[in-house]
Amino acid sequence: MNKSIIFCGVGGDGIITASNICANALLRANFDVKKSEVHGMSQRGGSVNAFLIYGKKVYSLLPAKASVDYMFASEKLEALRSVDYMNEASIALINDRIVPIVGAKIDQDEINQYLNSFPFEQNIINFNEVAKLHNMQKGVNTIMLGYFSKIIEIDKKHFTRAIADTLNPKLIDINIEAFEIGLNLS
Amino acid sequence: MRKIISGNEALAIGAYRASASFASGYPGTPSSEILEHTKTFEDIKVQWASNEKSAFEQALGASIAGRRSFVTMKHVGLNVAADSLMSASYTGVNAGFVVVVADDPGMHSSQNEQDTRLFAKFAQVPILEPSDAKEAMGFMQYAFALSEEYDTPVIVRSTTRVSHTQEMAYFDMHKLGGYENKLLVKDISKYVLVPKNAIARHKKLLERNAKLQKLSNETPINRIEQGTLNIGIITSGVSYLYAKELLPNANYLKIGLSWPFPIEIAREFVKNLDKVIVIEELEPYIEEQLKAGGIYVEGKKFFPQDGEFNLDIVEEGLAKASFLEKTPKKYFEVPDLPARPPVLCPGCPHRPVFDILHSLRVYVTGDIGCYTLGAAAPLSSIHTTVCMGASISMGYGLAKASLNHKVVSVIGDSTFLHTGLQPLIDAYVNNVAYTVIILDNSITAMTGGQPDATSGFNIKNEPTHKVDLENLVRSIGIERVFKVDQYDYQTTKEIIEQEVNTKELSVIIATRPCVLAPKKIKEIPYLVIADKCIDCKRCLRVGCPAIGYKDNKAYIIEDSCTGCALCAKVCPTNAIVKGDVNE
Ligand code: SF4
Ligand code: SF4
C-alpha cells in the first residue's frame, strides 16, 4: 500500500525544502516517490502545501482527501487548514506556533480547541523552543524532520544522505546535527 | 542515474539530450524553472527575452540558422506569441523547434485558465501532452524529431502539476546522438510570407496535416492499454494518472499527441467496450474531437470544465459515470479560518507606494507582478489587473474617458519592458494626462527573481548591459520624469502627490531593488516601544507581515522584519524604532 504525507506551512518558512529532504530520504529507502507542491503566489507568505506519495508504484500526483497517512505542519493554523486530508488513523507532527495573518484576529485557545477536537494522533511540540535551546534557530524544520523520521519509520541514514543531496554543502553538517536533535527528542 | 526530478527539470534535460543548442523564454509560473534548469547546460545558449513573442522569434531564428531550439512560456504568454505561432506554422522550421507552454489549470498564479490544445488546433501544429516528469523528458526529445521530420513547430504542453511535480526517474545525461546541426538555409519562398509564398505554404501545411494525422494514429505515444474491466477511458495529461490510480484495470486510450487527434485509434478502442468516457482537464477538447469524428462518448457531463483535477474530482466523476462506487469517507471539516493570502514581503519597496496611493485615494490601474498584491487588504489600492502591460493602456483609456478622476498606472520594470513601453508612447503622442509609476525593483520578482533588461546581469548571473529606464522614458519625449527612493517615504509622497495633481503625462520611477533578489537584503529589525503605542493601528494598515497585534499593541516579529522603516515613518507617536537603539 502506498503512503502519503502532507506538508503544510507558511510561504517562505522552508516547508518545500523539508519536503524535498523527505522525498530524497524515501528515494534512498528505495521507494517510488512523487511529490507535488503549489508554487507562485504561495511563496509570498501565503499558505503552502506539499504532498508526497511513496510506495512500490505510484500513479497519482496528489493524495485524495481523508487519505493522508502523515502530516508535517510547521504551524498550527496551517495544520488545521488541511485536516480534511486526514483520517482517524493519520498521525500529525505539528510545530507548536501560530504565525499571525495580516489583518486577522486569531484566538489561540480556539485554535487549540479545534485541534484537540480531531481524533487522529497529534504530536504538538514547540520546535522553535527546542531550536533556541540548542542555538539552532535556522534548523527548526530539520529538527522537526528528525522527530518525523521516527513517526514515518524511515532510517536515519537515508535522511542524512538526503540532507547531503539536497542542501548547500555549507549547511549539511549543521543540518545533520539538527536532525539528530530531533531524532533524540522524546 | 536515479533521481527525483521535476517536470520542468525533465523538459530541460529532454531538450539537452535532443541536442538543443538555443533557448529563450519569458518567465511565468509554472514555466519559469525550465530555463533555470536549461542554463546549467554549457552547450545550450540560453537567455530571458523581454516578452514571449520576442522569445519565440529568437528561437525560430535559431532554428532557421540550423540549431535545434526551443522557447518557454506560460499559457497566457502564448497569447503574446500567438502572432508568431500562426505564421511559424506556415514557414515551418529548419532544425527542430519546440514551443514549451505550461498551462495553469486552477489558476494557482494566473489571471485566467486557458487550454493550449485549442491553440494547437487553431495554429495547426502538433501538440504533445506529457502526464508526468518521466514522460516530459521523452516527449521533449520526440518533439524535436517530429519538428524536423514534419517541418513544423511542435508544442509541448505541460500543466502546473506536471511542471512542479517531482518524481523518481531513471535516466542518463548523455545526448541521444545521431543528430548534427544543420546549415543555415536561404529559402525565400519558405520563410518570406508574402501572399504568393504564403498561399503555397498553406497548401504545404495542409499536406503536412494529412501526414501528421496518419502519424497520430500510429505513434506509440497514443496507446491503448488493455484492462480486464469492460469499460474504457480516453484521457491525457495528469488526468490519466488519477484515473489509473482509481481504476487500474479499466481499458485506456492514453493520448500523448493530441493534435491532430488519433481518431482511428479511438474508433478501434471504443468498438468492443460497453462504456467509454473521456477524462480531461479544462476544455472538452478530446470530447469534441471524438464527437466530430462520430464517436459519441461523454466527458464534461461527469467532470468539471474549470479548475485543476485531483483524485477526489476524478473519483467523483467516475462515480457519476457509474464506473466505480465512491467509497464513503469521513472527512474532517476544516473550521472557518482566516485565509492566509500571499502578501508583499516584509520590506517590499512596493509597499510604501501603495500606502501613499491608498492615502491619496486615486484610481490605480495595476499590472501583472508581485505588486498585483497591492490590491489586497489592507492596502487595497489597485483597481484593475487584466494582463501584462495593460496598466498603462487602461490608465490611458481611463484618463481620457473620465477627466475628473486622478488616474495612476503602476507597472513593474519587467512588465514595462514586456508590453508597457508601447502604450506609454501612445499616451505621449496623444497627450494623455496621467501618472505612470514604474516600480523598478530591477528584477522579475513574481516568478522567482529572474533578471530582466534593467538587472545588469543575465540568466547565468554574468554581468551584462542594462537599460536605463529614465533615459528610455525621456527618449520618448516625456519631460516629467522623476526618480524616487520609496524608502524615503516623505519625498516619494510629495512627488506622487504633486504629479497626480498636475494635468500632464508624468512618469515616476521608483528605484528600490527587490528585498529578495538577487541578494536578500536585511537590515537591523525594528521594534515597537509598547509604552508609546497608542493602538491607532496605522502601522497595521501598511500590511507588513512582520507586524503583529496583541493585547491592543502592535509588535514586530524580529525574524521577519527587514528593517525598511516604513512602519516607523507612518507611526504618529514614533513608537517604532530601530531595534538596536535601546540596547
Ligand atoms: S502606528 Fe505606532 S502607535 Fe499606532 S498602533 Fe502602530 S505602533 Fe502603535
Ligand atoms: S521595518 Fe516595519 S514595515 Fe519594514 S519590514 Fe520591518 S516591520 Fe515591516
PDB file of C-alpha atoms in Angstrom, chain B residues 344-474:
ATOM      1  CA  LEU B 344       4.025  41.695  -0.204  1.00  0.00           C
ATOM      2  CA  CYS B 345       7.198  40.613   1.607  1.00  0.00           C
ATOM      3  CA  PRO B 346       8.401  42.459   4.697  1.00  0.00           C
ATOM      4  CA  GLY B 347      10.430  45.400   3.448  1.00  0.00           C
ATOM      5  CA  CYS B 348       8.991  45.178  -0.061  1.00  0.00           C
ATOM      6  CA  PRO B 349       9.661  48.502  -1.810  1.00  0.00           C
ATOM      7  CA  HIS B 350       6.202  48.413  -3.413  1.00  0.00           C
ATOM      8  CA  ARG B 351       4.530  48.777  -0.021  1.00  0.00           C
ATOM      9  CA  PRO B 352       5.286  52.480   0.601  1.00  0.00           C
ATOM     10  CA  VAL B 353       3.992  53.347  -2.880  1.00  0.00           C
ATOM     11  CA  PHE B 354       0.716  51.576  -2.266  1.00  0.00           C
ATOM     12  CA  ASP B 355       0.393  53.101   1.183  1.00  0.00           C
ATOM     13  CA  ILE B 356       0.775  56.516  -0.448  1.00  0.00           C
ATOM     14  CA  LEU B 357      -1.641  55.743  -3.296  1.00  0.00           C
ATOM     15  CA  HIS B 358      -4.141  54.483  -0.757  1.00  0.00           C
ATOM     16  CA  SER B 359      -3.971  57.705   1.206  1.00  0.00           C
ATOM     17  CA  LEU B 360      -4.292  59.810  -1.966  1.00  0.00           C
ATOM     18  CA  ARG B 361      -7.467  57.944  -2.987  1.00  0.00           C
ATOM     19  CA  VAL B 362      -6.597  57.826  -6.668  1.00  0.00           C
ATOM     20  CA  TYR B 363      -7.772  55.306  -9.236  1.00  0.00           C
ATOM     21  CA  VAL B 364      -4.991  52.831  -9.874  1.00  0.00           C
ATOM     22  CA  THR B 365      -4.669  50.554 -12.883  1.00  0.00           C
ATOM     23  CA  GLY B 366      -2.401  47.684 -12.000  1.00  0.00           C
ATOM     24  CA  ASP B 367      -0.486  45.034 -13.845  1.00  0.00           C
ATOM     25  CA  ILE B 368       0.898  41.514 -13.544  1.00  0.00           C
ATOM     26  CA  GLY B 369       3.641  41.011 -10.991  1.00  0.00           C
ATOM     27  CA  CYS B 370       4.241  40.926  -7.235  1.00  0.00           C
ATOM     28  CA  TYR B 371       2.745  44.375  -6.987  1.00  0.00           C
ATOM     29  CA  THR B 372      -0.642  42.958  -8.003  1.00  0.00           C
ATOM     30  CA  LEU B 373      -0.750  42.100  -4.300  1.00  0.00           C
ATOM     31  CA  GLY B 374      -1.261  45.828  -3.673  1.00  0.00           C
ATOM     32  CA  ALA B 375      -4.904  45.059  -4.478  1.00  0.00           C
ATOM     33  CA  ALA B 376      -5.239  43.035  -1.279  1.00  0.00           C
ATOM     34  CA  ALA B 377      -6.388  44.491   2.026  1.00  0.00           C
ATOM     35  CA  PRO B 378      -5.274  46.454   3.913  1.00  0.00           C
ATOM     36  CA  LEU B 379      -3.500  48.323   1.095  1.00  0.00           C
ATOM     37  CA  SER B 380      -6.443  47.813  -1.306  1.00  0.00           C
ATOM     38  CA  SER B 381      -5.019  50.232  -3.798  1.00  0.00           C
ATOM     39  CA  ILE B 382      -5.147  48.571  -7.207  1.00  0.00           C
ATOM     40  CA  HIS B 383      -8.426  48.719  -9.070  1.00  0.00           C
ATOM     41  CA  THR B 384      -7.732  46.812 -12.284  1.00  0.00           C
ATOM     42  CA  THR B 385      -5.432  43.957 -13.261  1.00  0.00           C
ATOM     43  CA  VAL B 386      -6.018  42.350 -16.621  1.00  0.00           C
ATOM     44  CA  CYS B 387      -2.865  41.242 -18.365  1.00  0.00           C
ATOM     45  CA  MET B 388       0.771  42.140 -18.979  1.00  0.00           C
ATOM     46  CA  GLY B 389       1.187  45.757 -19.988  1.00  0.00           C
ATOM     47  CA  ALA B 390      -2.473  46.612 -19.578  1.00  0.00           C
ATOM     48  CA  SER B 391      -1.978  49.019 -16.691  1.00  0.00           C
ATOM     49  CA  ILE B 392      -0.588  51.782 -18.872  1.00  0.00           C
ATOM     50  CA  SER B 393      -3.034  51.316 -21.742  1.00  0.00           C
ATOM     51  CA  MET B 394      -6.030  51.016 -19.422  1.00  0.00           C
ATOM     52  CA  GLY B 395      -4.859  54.003 -17.413  1.00  0.00           C
ATOM     53  CA  TYR B 396      -4.681  55.853 -20.721  1.00  0.00           C
ATOM     54  CA  GLY B 397      -8.264  54.926 -21.537  1.00  0.00           C
ATOM     55  CA  LEU B 398      -9.480  55.791 -18.063  1.00  0.00           C
ATOM     56  CA  ALA B 399      -7.688  59.112 -18.029  1.00  0.00           C
ATOM     57  CA  LYS B 400      -9.054  60.056 -21.432  1.00  0.00           C
ATOM     58  CA  ALA B 401     -12.577  58.946 -20.669  1.00  0.00           C
ATOM     59  CA  SER B 402     -13.052  60.422 -17.225  1.00  0.00           C
ATOM     60  CA  LEU B 403     -11.257  63.685 -16.881  1.00  0.00           C
ATOM     61  CA  ASN B 404     -12.318  64.150 -13.283  1.00  0.00           C
ATOM     62  CA  HIS B 405     -10.551  61.120 -11.948  1.00  0.00           C
ATOM     63  CA  LYS B 406      -6.973  61.084 -10.925  1.00  0.00           C
ATOM     64  CA  VAL B 407      -5.510  58.040 -12.585  1.00  0.00           C
ATOM     65  CA  VAL B 408      -2.265  56.321 -11.746  1.00  0.00           C
ATOM     66  CA  SER B 409      -0.863  53.299 -13.566  1.00  0.00           C
ATOM     67  CA  VAL B 410       1.613  51.069 -11.761  1.00  0.00           C
ATOM     68  CA  ILE B 411       3.834  48.654 -13.611  1.00  0.00           C
ATOM     69  CA  GLY B 412       7.000  46.704 -12.838  1.00  0.00           C
ATOM     70  CA  ASP B 413      10.244  47.099 -14.747  1.00  0.00           C
ATOM     71  CA  SER B 414       9.997  43.684 -16.362  1.00  0.00           C
ATOM     72  CA  THR B 415       6.366  44.173 -17.325  1.00  0.00           C
ATOM     73  CA  PHE B 416       7.084  47.672 -18.587  1.00  0.00           C
ATOM     74  CA  LEU B 417       9.673  46.279 -20.968  1.00  0.00           C
ATOM     75  CA  HIS B 418       7.361  43.374 -21.855  1.00  0.00           C
ATOM     76  CA  THR B 419       4.446  45.387 -23.218  1.00  0.00           C
ATOM     77  CA  GLY B 420       4.256  48.635 -21.261  1.00  0.00           C
ATOM     78  CA  LEU B 421       6.516  50.744 -23.434  1.00  0.00           C
ATOM     79  CA  GLN B 422       4.248  50.868 -26.470  1.00  0.00           C
ATOM     80  CA  PRO B 423       1.157  52.207 -24.660  1.00  0.00           C
ATOM     81  CA  LEU B 424       3.349  54.779 -22.923  1.00  0.00           C
ATOM     82  CA  ILE B 425       4.398  56.004 -26.365  1.00  0.00           C
ATOM     83  CA  ASP B 426       0.713  56.177 -27.309  1.00  0.00           C
ATOM     84  CA  ALA B 427      -0.050  58.188 -24.196  1.00  0.00           C
ATOM     85  CA  TYR B 428       2.741  60.636 -25.009  1.00  0.00           C
ATOM     86  CA  VAL B 429       1.771  61.036 -28.639  1.00  0.00           C
ATOM     87  CA  ASN B 430      -1.874  61.532 -27.777  1.00  0.00           C
ATOM     88  CA  ASN B 431      -1.274  63.909 -24.912  1.00  0.00           C
ATOM     89  CA  VAL B 432      -2.952  61.903 -22.212  1.00  0.00           C
ATOM     90  CA  ALA B 433      -2.529  63.353 -18.753  1.00  0.00           C
ATOM     91  CA  TYR B 434      -1.979  60.790 -16.007  1.00  0.00           C
ATOM     92  CA  THR B 435       0.780  59.403 -13.864  1.00  0.00           C
ATOM     93  CA  VAL B 436       2.658  56.218 -14.601  1.00  0.00           C
ATOM     94  CA  ILE B 437       4.713  54.733 -11.773  1.00  0.00           C
ATOM     95  CA  ILE B 438       7.332  52.232 -12.849  1.00  0.00           C
ATOM     96  CA  LEU B 439       8.081  50.081  -9.829  1.00  0.00           C
ATOM     97  CA  ASP B 440      11.641  49.340 -10.794  1.00  0.00           C
ATOM     98  CA  ASN B 441      12.938  46.647  -8.485  1.00  0.00           C
ATOM     99  CA  SER B 442      15.348  45.592 -11.241  1.00  0.00           C
ATOM    100  CA  ILE B 443      14.156  42.010 -11.368  1.00  0.00           C
ATOM    101  CA  THR B 444      11.233  39.821 -12.420  1.00  0.00           C
ATOM    102  CA  ALA B 445      10.345  39.187  -8.811  1.00  0.00           C
ATOM    103  CA  MET B 446       6.987  37.429  -9.040  1.00  0.00           C
ATOM    104  CA  THR B 447       8.321  34.387 -10.819  1.00  0.00           C
ATOM    105  CA  GLY B 448      11.345  33.915  -8.589  1.00  0.00           C
ATOM    106  CA  GLY B 449      13.726  36.743  -9.356  1.00  0.00           C
ATOM    107  CA  GLN B 450      14.760  36.248 -12.962  1.00  0.00           C
ATOM    108  CA  PRO B 451      16.858  39.071 -14.401  1.00  0.00           C
ATOM    109  CA  ASP B 452      15.404  41.452 -16.971  1.00  0.00           C
ATOM    110  CA  ALA B 453      16.890  44.184 -19.101  1.00  0.00           C
ATOM    111  CA  THR B 454      17.239  46.515 -16.096  1.00  0.00           C
ATOM    112  CA  SER B 455      19.052  43.988 -13.888  1.00  0.00           C
ATOM    113  CA  GLY B 456      22.586  44.258 -15.211  1.00  0.00           C
ATOM    114  CA  PHE B 457      23.130  40.507 -15.275  1.00  0.00           C
ATOM    115  CA  ASN B 458      21.876  37.658 -17.416  1.00  0.00           C
ATOM    116  CA  ILE B 459      20.294  34.275 -16.735  1.00  0.00           C
ATOM    117  CA  LYS B 460      23.696  32.815 -15.840  1.00  0.00           C
ATOM    118  CA  ASN B 461      24.311  35.641 -13.399  1.00  0.00           C
ATOM    119  CA  GLU B 462      27.049  37.129 -15.558  1.00  0.00           C
ATOM    120  CA  PRO B 463      27.252  40.921 -15.691  1.00  0.00           C
ATOM    121  CA  THR B 464      25.772  42.460 -18.818  1.00  0.00           C
ATOM    122  CA  HIS B 465      24.462  45.729 -20.247  1.00  0.00           C
ATOM    123  CA  LYS B 466      21.442  47.216 -18.609  1.00  0.00           C
ATOM    124  CA  VAL B 467      18.716  49.504 -19.793  1.00  0.00           C
ATOM    125  CA  ASP B 468      18.404  52.833 -18.018  1.00  0.00           C
ATOM    126  CA  LEU B 469      14.670  53.340 -17.641  1.00  0.00           C
ATOM    127  CA  GLU B 470      14.946  57.061 -17.089  1.00  0.00           C
ATOM    128  CA  ASN B 471      16.828  57.589 -20.343  1.00  0.00           C
ATOM    129  CA  LEU B 472      14.471  55.264 -22.135  1.00  0.00           C
ATOM    130  CA  VAL B 473      11.397  57.135 -20.975  1.00  0.00           C
ATOM    131  CA  ARG B 474      12.938  60.525 -21.641  1.00  0.00           C
TER     132      ARG B 474
END
